[in-house]
Tab-separated table of C-alpha atoms in Angstrom:
chain	number	residue	atom	x	y	z
A	1	MET	CA	-0.538	-46.919	-59.680
A	2	ALA	CA	-3.390	-49.125	-60.920
A	3	ASP	CA	-3.168	-52.906	-60.793
A	4	SER	CA	-4.181	-55.282	-63.560
A	5	PRO	CA	-7.840	-56.301	-63.247
A	6	ASP	CA	-6.712	-59.928	-63.366
A	7	SER	CA	-3.956	-59.646	-60.746
A	8	GLY	CA	-6.225	-60.472	-57.817
A	9	ALA	CA	-4.719	-57.607	-55.796
A	10	PRO	CA	-6.912	-54.682	-54.711
A	11	GLU	CA	-6.759	-51.772	-57.120
A	12	VAL	CA	-5.003	-48.624	-55.927
A	13	ARG	CA	-6.227	-45.586	-57.826
A	14	ASP	CA	-5.764	-41.838	-57.799
A	15	ILE	CA	-8.658	-39.606	-56.715
A	16	VAL	CA	-9.122	-35.941	-55.840
A	17	LEU	CA	-11.118	-34.738	-52.829
A	18	ASP	CA	-12.854	-31.378	-52.580
A	19	ALA	CA	-11.787	-29.786	-49.286
A	20	ALA	CA	-14.086	-26.747	-49.308
A	21	GLY	CA	-12.630	-25.624	-52.630
A	22	VAL	CA	-9.088	-26.924	-52.064
A	23	PRO	CA	-8.261	-30.015	-54.180
A	24	LEU	CA	-6.559	-32.770	-52.152
A	25	SER	CA	-5.051	-35.611	-54.157
A	26	ALA	CA	-5.207	-39.074	-52.643
A	27	LEU	CA	-4.747	-42.782	-53.277
A	28	LEU	CA	-7.729	-45.072	-52.726
A	29	ALA	CA	-8.041	-48.847	-52.281
A	30	GLU	CA	-11.408	-50.491	-51.582
A	31	PRO	CA	-12.514	-54.041	-50.776
A	32	ARG	CA	-13.376	-55.890	-53.965
A	33	HIS	CA	-16.524	-57.749	-52.987
A	34	THR	CA	-17.888	-56.375	-49.713
A	35	PRO	CA	-18.839	-53.002	-48.227
A	36	PRO	CA	-16.009	-51.513	-46.128
A	37	ARG	CA	-15.954	-52.213	-42.409
A	38	ALA	CA	-14.397	-48.754	-41.880
A	39	VAL	CA	-12.182	-46.242	-43.678
A	40	VAL	CA	-8.483	-46.104	-42.827
A	41	VAL	CA	-7.197	-42.597	-43.549
A	42	ALA	CA	-3.413	-42.673	-44.018
A	43	ILE	CA	-1.586	-39.371	-43.451
A	44	HIS	CA	2.039	-39.046	-44.561
A	45	GLY	CA	4.835	-37.169	-42.811
A	46	GLY	CA	6.877	-34.100	-43.703
A	47	GLY	CA	8.537	-34.039	-47.114
A	48	MET	CA	6.721	-37.180	-48.285
A	49	SER	CA	3.461	-37.950	-50.132
A	50	ALA	CA	0.535	-40.375	-50.051
A	51	GLY	CA	2.567	-43.113	-51.739
A	52	TYR	CA	4.510	-43.528	-48.487
A	53	PHE	CA	1.760	-45.982	-47.475
A	54	ASP	CA	1.853	-47.891	-50.765
A	55	SER	CA	5.349	-49.359	-50.818
A	56	ARG	CA	6.019	-51.490	-53.883
A	57	ALA	CA	9.533	-52.489	-52.836
A	58	ARG	CA	8.249	-55.955	-51.914
A	59	PRO	CA	4.809	-57.613	-51.975
A	60	GLY	CA	2.870	-57.224	-48.741
A	61	LEU	CA	4.339	-53.905	-47.595
A	62	SER	CA	1.533	-51.637	-48.872
A	63	LEU	CA	-0.998	-50.505	-46.256
A	64	LEU	CA	-3.494	-49.707	-49.039
A	65	ARG	CA	-3.491	-53.225	-50.429
A	66	LEU	CA	-3.367	-54.928	-47.040
A	67	GLY	CA	-6.236	-52.891	-45.625
A	68	ALA	CA	-8.431	-53.498	-48.672
A	69	GLU	CA	-7.687	-57.227	-48.522
A	70	LEU	CA	-8.901	-57.219	-44.891
A	71	GLY	CA	-12.152	-55.463	-45.719
A	72	TYR	CA	-11.301	-51.803	-45.143
A	73	THR	CA	-11.301	-48.870	-47.497
A	74	VAL	CA	-7.885	-47.210	-47.298
A	75	LEU	CA	-7.583	-43.539	-48.268
A	76	ALA	CA	-4.031	-42.140	-48.316
A	77	VAL	CA	-4.176	-38.359	-48.662
A	78	ASP	CA	-1.616	-35.814	-49.789
A	79	ARG	CA	-1.635	-33.331	-46.913
A	80	PRO	CA	-2.483	-29.650	-47.564
A	81	GLY	CA	0.460	-28.058	-49.377
A	82	TYR	CA	1.417	-31.347	-51.072
A	83	GLY	CA	0.270	-32.942	-54.315
A	84	ARG	CA	-2.657	-31.285	-56.103
A	85	SER	CA	-3.101	-28.660	-53.356
A	86	ALA	CA	0.483	-27.350	-53.637
A	87	SER	CA	-0.416	-24.760	-56.269
A	88	ALA	CA	-3.414	-23.520	-54.253
A	89	LEU	CA	-1.417	-23.538	-51.005
A	90	PRO	CA	2.189	-22.721	-52.057
A	91	GLU	CA	3.257	-22.115	-48.437
A	92	GLY	CA	1.107	-24.908	-47.037
A	93	GLN	CA	-1.039	-24.349	-43.964
A	94	ASN	CA	-0.530	-24.176	-40.234
A	95	LEU	CA	-1.746	-27.160	-38.227
A	96	ASP	CA	-5.138	-25.778	-37.284
A	97	ASP	CA	-5.962	-24.951	-40.900
A	98	GLN	CA	-4.660	-28.326	-42.098
A	99	ALA	CA	-7.113	-29.992	-39.708
A	100	ALA	CA	-9.999	-27.936	-41.089
A	101	THR	CA	-8.993	-28.776	-44.661
A	102	LEU	CA	-8.665	-32.497	-43.959
A	103	SER	CA	-12.019	-32.555	-42.146
A	104	ALA	CA	-13.659	-30.925	-45.175
A	105	ALA	CA	-12.012	-33.483	-47.489
A	106	LEU	CA	-13.266	-36.388	-45.373
A	107	ALA	CA	-16.770	-34.913	-45.375
A	108	ASP	CA	-16.587	-34.814	-49.176
A	109	PHE	CA	-15.409	-38.429	-49.250
A	110	ALA	CA	-18.193	-39.542	-46.893
A	111	ALA	CA	-20.809	-37.865	-49.077
A	112	ARG	CA	-19.789	-40.055	-52.015
A	113	HIS	CA	-18.575	-43.321	-50.446
A	114	ASP	CA	-19.652	-45.930	-47.913
A	115	THR	CA	-17.558	-45.345	-44.781
A	116	GLY	CA	-18.691	-48.350	-42.744
A	117	ALA	CA	-18.241	-47.808	-39.017
A	118	GLY	CA	-16.347	-44.552	-39.552
A	119	PHE	CA	-12.825	-43.196	-39.959
A	120	PHE	CA	-9.599	-44.453	-38.385
A	121	LEU	CA	-6.494	-42.288	-38.850
A	122	VAL	CA	-3.089	-43.905	-39.407
A	123	ALA	CA	-0.440	-41.211	-39.478
A	124	HIS	CA	3.328	-40.890	-39.673
A	125	SER	CA	5.611	-38.219	-38.199
A	126	ASN	CA	4.300	-34.721	-39.073
A	127	GLY	CA	1.150	-36.433	-40.287
A	128	GLY	CA	0.601	-37.536	-36.697
A	129	LYS	CA	0.356	-33.900	-35.676
A	130	LEU	CA	-2.419	-33.450	-38.219
A	131	ALA	CA	-4.195	-36.605	-37.031
A	132	LEU	CA	-4.173	-35.387	-33.435
A	133	ALA	CA	-5.307	-31.892	-34.450
A	134	THR	CA	-8.119	-33.363	-36.555
A	135	ALA	CA	-9.218	-35.534	-33.630
A	136	GLN	CA	-9.902	-32.364	-31.637
A	137	GLU	CA	-12.986	-31.926	-33.794
A	138	GLY	CA	-14.030	-35.444	-32.752
A	139	GLY	CA	-17.403	-36.673	-33.973
A	140	PRO	CA	-19.096	-40.062	-33.651
A	141	ASP	CA	-17.532	-41.295	-36.898
A	142	LEU	CA	-13.922	-41.049	-35.637
A	143	LEU	CA	-12.873	-44.433	-34.262
A	144	GLY	CA	-9.290	-43.813	-33.173
A	145	LEU	CA	-5.724	-42.867	-34.119
A	146	ASP	CA	-2.568	-44.852	-34.801
A	147	VAL	CA	0.508	-42.606	-34.946
A	148	SER	CA	4.094	-43.611	-35.695
A	149	GLY	CA	7.310	-41.598	-35.645
A	150	LEU	CA	6.043	-38.767	-33.445
A	151	GLY	CA	6.799	-37.831	-29.861
A	152	THR	CA	6.746	-34.637	-27.870
A	153	ARG	CA	10.412	-34.359	-26.822
A	154	PHE	CA	13.024	-33.880	-29.529
A	155	ALA	CA	16.079	-36.118	-29.701
A	156	VAL	CA	17.868	-33.396	-31.711
A	157	ASP	CA	18.434	-29.675	-31.471
A	158	VAL	CA	15.619	-27.714	-33.152
A	159	ASN	CA	18.148	-26.363	-35.668
A	160	GLN	CA	18.586	-29.929	-36.974
A	161	LEU	CA	14.884	-30.394	-37.788
A	162	PRO	CA	13.855	-30.679	-41.466
A	163	GLY	CA	12.902	-27.334	-42.999
A	164	PRO	CA	12.045	-25.717	-46.324
A	165	ASP	CA	15.703	-25.798	-47.357
A	166	GLY	CA	16.210	-29.503	-46.732
A	167	HIS	CA	14.901	-32.727	-45.240
A	168	GLY	CA	17.462	-32.984	-42.453
A	169	ASP	CA	19.947	-35.787	-41.852
A	170	TRP	CA	18.794	-38.738	-44.001
A	171	ARG	CA	20.243	-41.181	-41.466
A	172	ARG	CA	17.694	-40.006	-38.915
A	173	HIS	CA	14.868	-40.695	-41.368
A	174	TRP	CA	16.094	-44.110	-42.397
A	175	GLY	CA	18.434	-45.620	-39.831
A	176	ALA	CA	20.493	-48.653	-40.827
A	177	LEU	CA	20.225	-49.642	-44.492
A	178	ARG	CA	19.551	-53.271	-43.527
A	179	LEU	CA	16.111	-52.220	-42.222
A	180	TYR	CA	14.848	-51.591	-45.783
A	181	PRO	CA	14.457	-53.647	-48.964
A	182	PRO	CA	17.091	-52.704	-51.566
A	183	ASP	CA	14.491	-51.128	-53.889
A	184	ALA	CA	13.062	-48.920	-51.128
A	185	PHE	CA	15.601	-46.142	-51.644
A	186	ARG	CA	15.239	-46.065	-55.424
A	187	LEU	CA	11.429	-46.054	-55.281
A	188	SER	CA	11.216	-43.544	-52.450
A	189	GLY	CA	12.731	-40.824	-54.635
A	190	ALA	CA	9.373	-40.439	-56.375
A	191	LEU	CA	7.637	-39.893	-53.027
A	192	VAL	CA	9.740	-36.994	-51.746
A	193	ARG	CA	8.231	-33.491	-51.768
A	194	PRO	CA	9.362	-30.081	-50.454
A	195	VAL	CA	8.267	-29.249	-46.908
A	196	PRO	CA	5.846	-26.283	-47.115
A	197	LEU	CA	7.099	-23.120	-45.443
A	198	ARG	CA	4.366	-22.808	-42.824
A	199	GLU	CA	4.753	-26.433	-41.802
A	200	ALA	CA	8.517	-26.034	-41.457
A	201	ARG	CA	8.183	-22.881	-39.353
A	202	GLU	CA	5.668	-24.518	-37.030
A	203	GLY	CA	7.716	-27.702	-36.583
A	204	PRO	CA	9.909	-26.529	-33.678
A	205	LEU	CA	6.791	-25.394	-31.772
A	206	TRP	CA	5.281	-28.886	-31.491
A	207	PRO	CA	6.265	-29.510	-27.839
A	208	ASP	CA	4.429	-26.300	-26.922
A	209	LEU	CA	1.411	-27.034	-29.130
A	210	TYR	CA	0.951	-30.655	-28.117
A	211	PRO	CA	-0.572	-30.360	-24.603
A	212	GLY	CA	-3.335	-28.008	-25.774
A	213	ILE	CA	-4.199	-30.331	-28.653
A	214	ALA	CA	-3.958	-33.559	-26.643
A	215	ALA	CA	-6.383	-32.269	-24.004
A	216	PHE	CA	-9.196	-32.440	-26.584
A	217	VAL	CA	-8.423	-35.876	-28.071
A	218	ARG	CA	-11.115	-38.223	-26.766
A	219	VAL	CA	-10.687	-41.304	-28.940
A	220	PRO	CA	-8.260	-44.215	-28.414
A	221	VAL	CA	-4.692	-43.450	-29.471
A	222	ARG	CA	-1.767	-45.756	-30.184
A	223	PHE	CA	1.776	-44.426	-30.636
A	224	THR	CA	4.564	-46.480	-32.200
A	225	PHE	CA	8.277	-45.715	-32.027
A	226	ALA	CA	10.688	-47.524	-34.308
A	227	GLU	CA	13.507	-49.303	-32.521
A	228	HIS	CA	15.931	-47.034	-34.401
A	229	GLU	CA	13.959	-43.785	-34.111
A	230	ARG	CA	16.366	-40.822	-34.138
A	231	TRP	CA	14.137	-37.716	-34.223
A	232	TRP	CA	12.179	-38.261	-31.004
A	233	ARG	CA	12.953	-39.429	-27.495
A	234	PHE	CA	10.963	-42.441	-26.320
A	235	ASP	CA	12.535	-43.126	-22.927
A	236	GLU	CA	10.330	-43.578	-19.871
A	237	GLN	CA	10.156	-39.852	-19.069
A	238	ALA	CA	9.393	-38.892	-22.685
A	239	VAL	CA	6.626	-41.502	-22.966
A	240	ALA	CA	5.080	-40.268	-19.716
A	241	ALA	CA	5.109	-36.703	-21.078
A	242	LEU	CA	3.465	-37.954	-24.275
A	243	LYS	CA	0.652	-39.755	-22.482
A	244	ARG	CA	-0.034	-37.302	-19.651
A	245	PRO	CA	-1.971	-34.533	-21.490
A	246	LEU	CA	-4.220	-36.844	-23.518
A	247	ALA	CA	-7.928	-37.008	-22.678
A	248	ALA	CA	-8.210	-40.252	-24.681
A	249	PRO	CA	-9.999	-43.177	-23.028
A	250	ARG	CA	-7.065	-45.411	-23.934
A	251	VAL	CA	-3.452	-44.645	-24.839
A	252	THR	CA	-0.988	-47.320	-25.950
A	253	VAL	CA	2.708	-46.807	-26.716
A	254	ASP	CA	4.513	-49.596	-28.577
A	255	LEU	CA	8.011	-50.242	-29.900
A	256	GLN	CA	8.452	-51.627	-33.414
A	257	PRO	CA	11.574	-53.812	-33.573
A	258	ASP	CA	13.861	-53.820	-36.605
A	259	ALA	CA	12.574	-50.518	-37.953
A	260	GLY	CA	13.815	-47.002	-38.626
A	261	HIS	CA	11.786	-43.785	-38.637
A	262	ASN	CA	10.263	-44.519	-42.081
A	263	ILE	CA	8.568	-47.707	-40.850
A	264	SER	CA	6.102	-48.052	-43.733
A	265	LEU	CA	8.923	-48.156	-46.297
A	266	GLY	CA	10.934	-50.803	-44.448
A	267	TRP	CA	10.894	-54.549	-43.901
A	268	ALA	CA	8.766	-53.933	-40.804
A	269	ALA	CA	5.966	-52.251	-42.776
A	270	ARG	CA	3.653	-55.275	-42.888
A	271	THR	CA	4.162	-56.027	-39.210
A	272	TYR	CA	3.444	-52.421	-38.258
A	273	HIS	CA	0.408	-52.179	-40.544
A	274	LEU	CA	-1.059	-55.398	-39.120
A	275	ARG	CA	-0.592	-54.019	-35.613
A	276	ALA	CA	-2.252	-50.732	-36.599
A	277	LEU	CA	-5.206	-52.573	-38.109
A	278	GLY	CA	-5.317	-54.755	-35.009
A	279	PHE	CA	-5.711	-51.594	-32.943
A	280	LEU	CA	-8.541	-50.559	-35.278
A	281	GLU	CA	-10.188	-53.917	-34.572
A	282	GLU	CA	-9.948	-53.164	-30.852
A	283	CYS	CA	-11.548	-49.760	-31.414
A	284	LEU	CA	-14.402	-51.404	-33.332
A	285	LEU	CA	-14.835	-53.949	-30.556
A	286	ALA	CA	-14.945	-51.228	-27.908
A	287	LYS	CA	-17.563	-49.373	-29.924
A	288	ASP	CA	-19.724	-52.476	-30.381
A	289	ALA	CA	-19.472	-53.502	-26.721
A	290	ALA	CA	-19.844	-50.036	-25.159
A	291	PRO	CA	-22.859	-49.425	-22.902
A	292	PRO	CA	-25.155	-46.581	-23.943
A	293	THR	CA	-23.942	-43.268	-22.533
A	294	ARG	CA	-24.955	-39.643	-22.630
A	295	THR	CA	-21.814	-37.665	-22.029
A	296	ALA	CA	-21.564	-34.005	-22.972
A	297	ARG	CA	-18.500	-33.067	-24.987
A	298	THR	CA	-16.540	-30.019	-23.888
A	299	PRO	CA	-16.381	-27.517	-26.753
A	300	ARG	CA	-12.901	-26.695	-28.011
A	301	PRO	CA	-11.914	-23.153	-28.918
A	302	ARG	CA	-11.411	-23.256	-32.692
A	303	ARG	CA	-8.047	-21.540	-32.674
A	304	ALA	CA	-6.530	-23.361	-29.695
A	305	ALA	CA	-3.499	-24.547	-31.649
A	306	GLU	CA	-2.800	-21.104	-33.046
A	307	GLY	CA	-3.092	-19.538	-29.596
A	308	ALA	CA	-0.549	-22.004	-28.256
A	309	ALA	CA	1.723	-21.238	-31.202
A	310	ASP	CA	1.512	-17.503	-30.501
A	311	ARG	CA	2.410	-18.055	-26.853
A	312	ALA	CA	5.272	-20.340	-27.831
A	313	VAL	CA	6.682	-17.776	-30.265
A	314	ALA	CA	6.428	-15.044	-27.618
A	315	HIS	CA	8.164	-17.246	-25.062
A	316	ARG	CA	10.996	-18.121	-27.431
A	317	SER	CA	11.415	-14.485	-28.347
A	318	ARG	CA	11.826	-13.526	-24.678
A	319	THR	CA	14.261	-16.339	-23.962
A	320	HIS	CA	16.471	-15.609	-26.975
A	321	THR	CA	16.798	-11.841	-26.596
């Protein structure tokens, strides 16, 4: 949705990225008068769309506007299988292929836009899986990750997870109604999308996929759990299991008070977004202050995630026969 040129607010506009022949729709907000300090790439969760990060329920809740006001370009993408790519990818993509598609889209964006110090991924729920998978590819232009609403130990039975036939129990997505502005529920209806089949099928495998992916993430990572998170465990044992496999130089796990799973649509959105951008500032500081190093990166097998998925499927087949 574009803003009036005289409103003083950063403009949020629709663009399309070329991901090696796959069109990815996205929302873009850029600083008005200065080059961007970095690009914040916002990645929505399952059954949502890029507008998740552009809440209009109340002023100040949009990550796109806030980031642009603070000097960042903010690019909120529709993940593969959503938005413009849905017709080209009617069943979506598995996680490994989503990462390849997103990487190609970001390369296209970088070829046509100033990216400042590089890319910083802010991701929610299933989008956090894609952010972590994309970070496996690394690169000097990836500054860090900020992931909300994603753990590695389910708080529900796998049969209760959202799938292609439904989005699951809405109370687990939202939590108490008091955590959201009254208009949030009316406006969110336009953001909801079907969960692509391949994404839904791969969802229950995440605890098996995660360690193999995390072992190749070598940028700072911050996880946030809403106080009223209902899909994922975030007790002491679950947080330890989340942090243990990561090869990241720094891992932070925070709790966002007064929030449900859909943090960026709630009253807590601005607080969470400021904290995420604060973590980006810390990543920029660490980059500026780092001593020169010459460390060799360990190559990652390209199909690591798929191999883990195959093993997980085989294991589940043995245990359920």
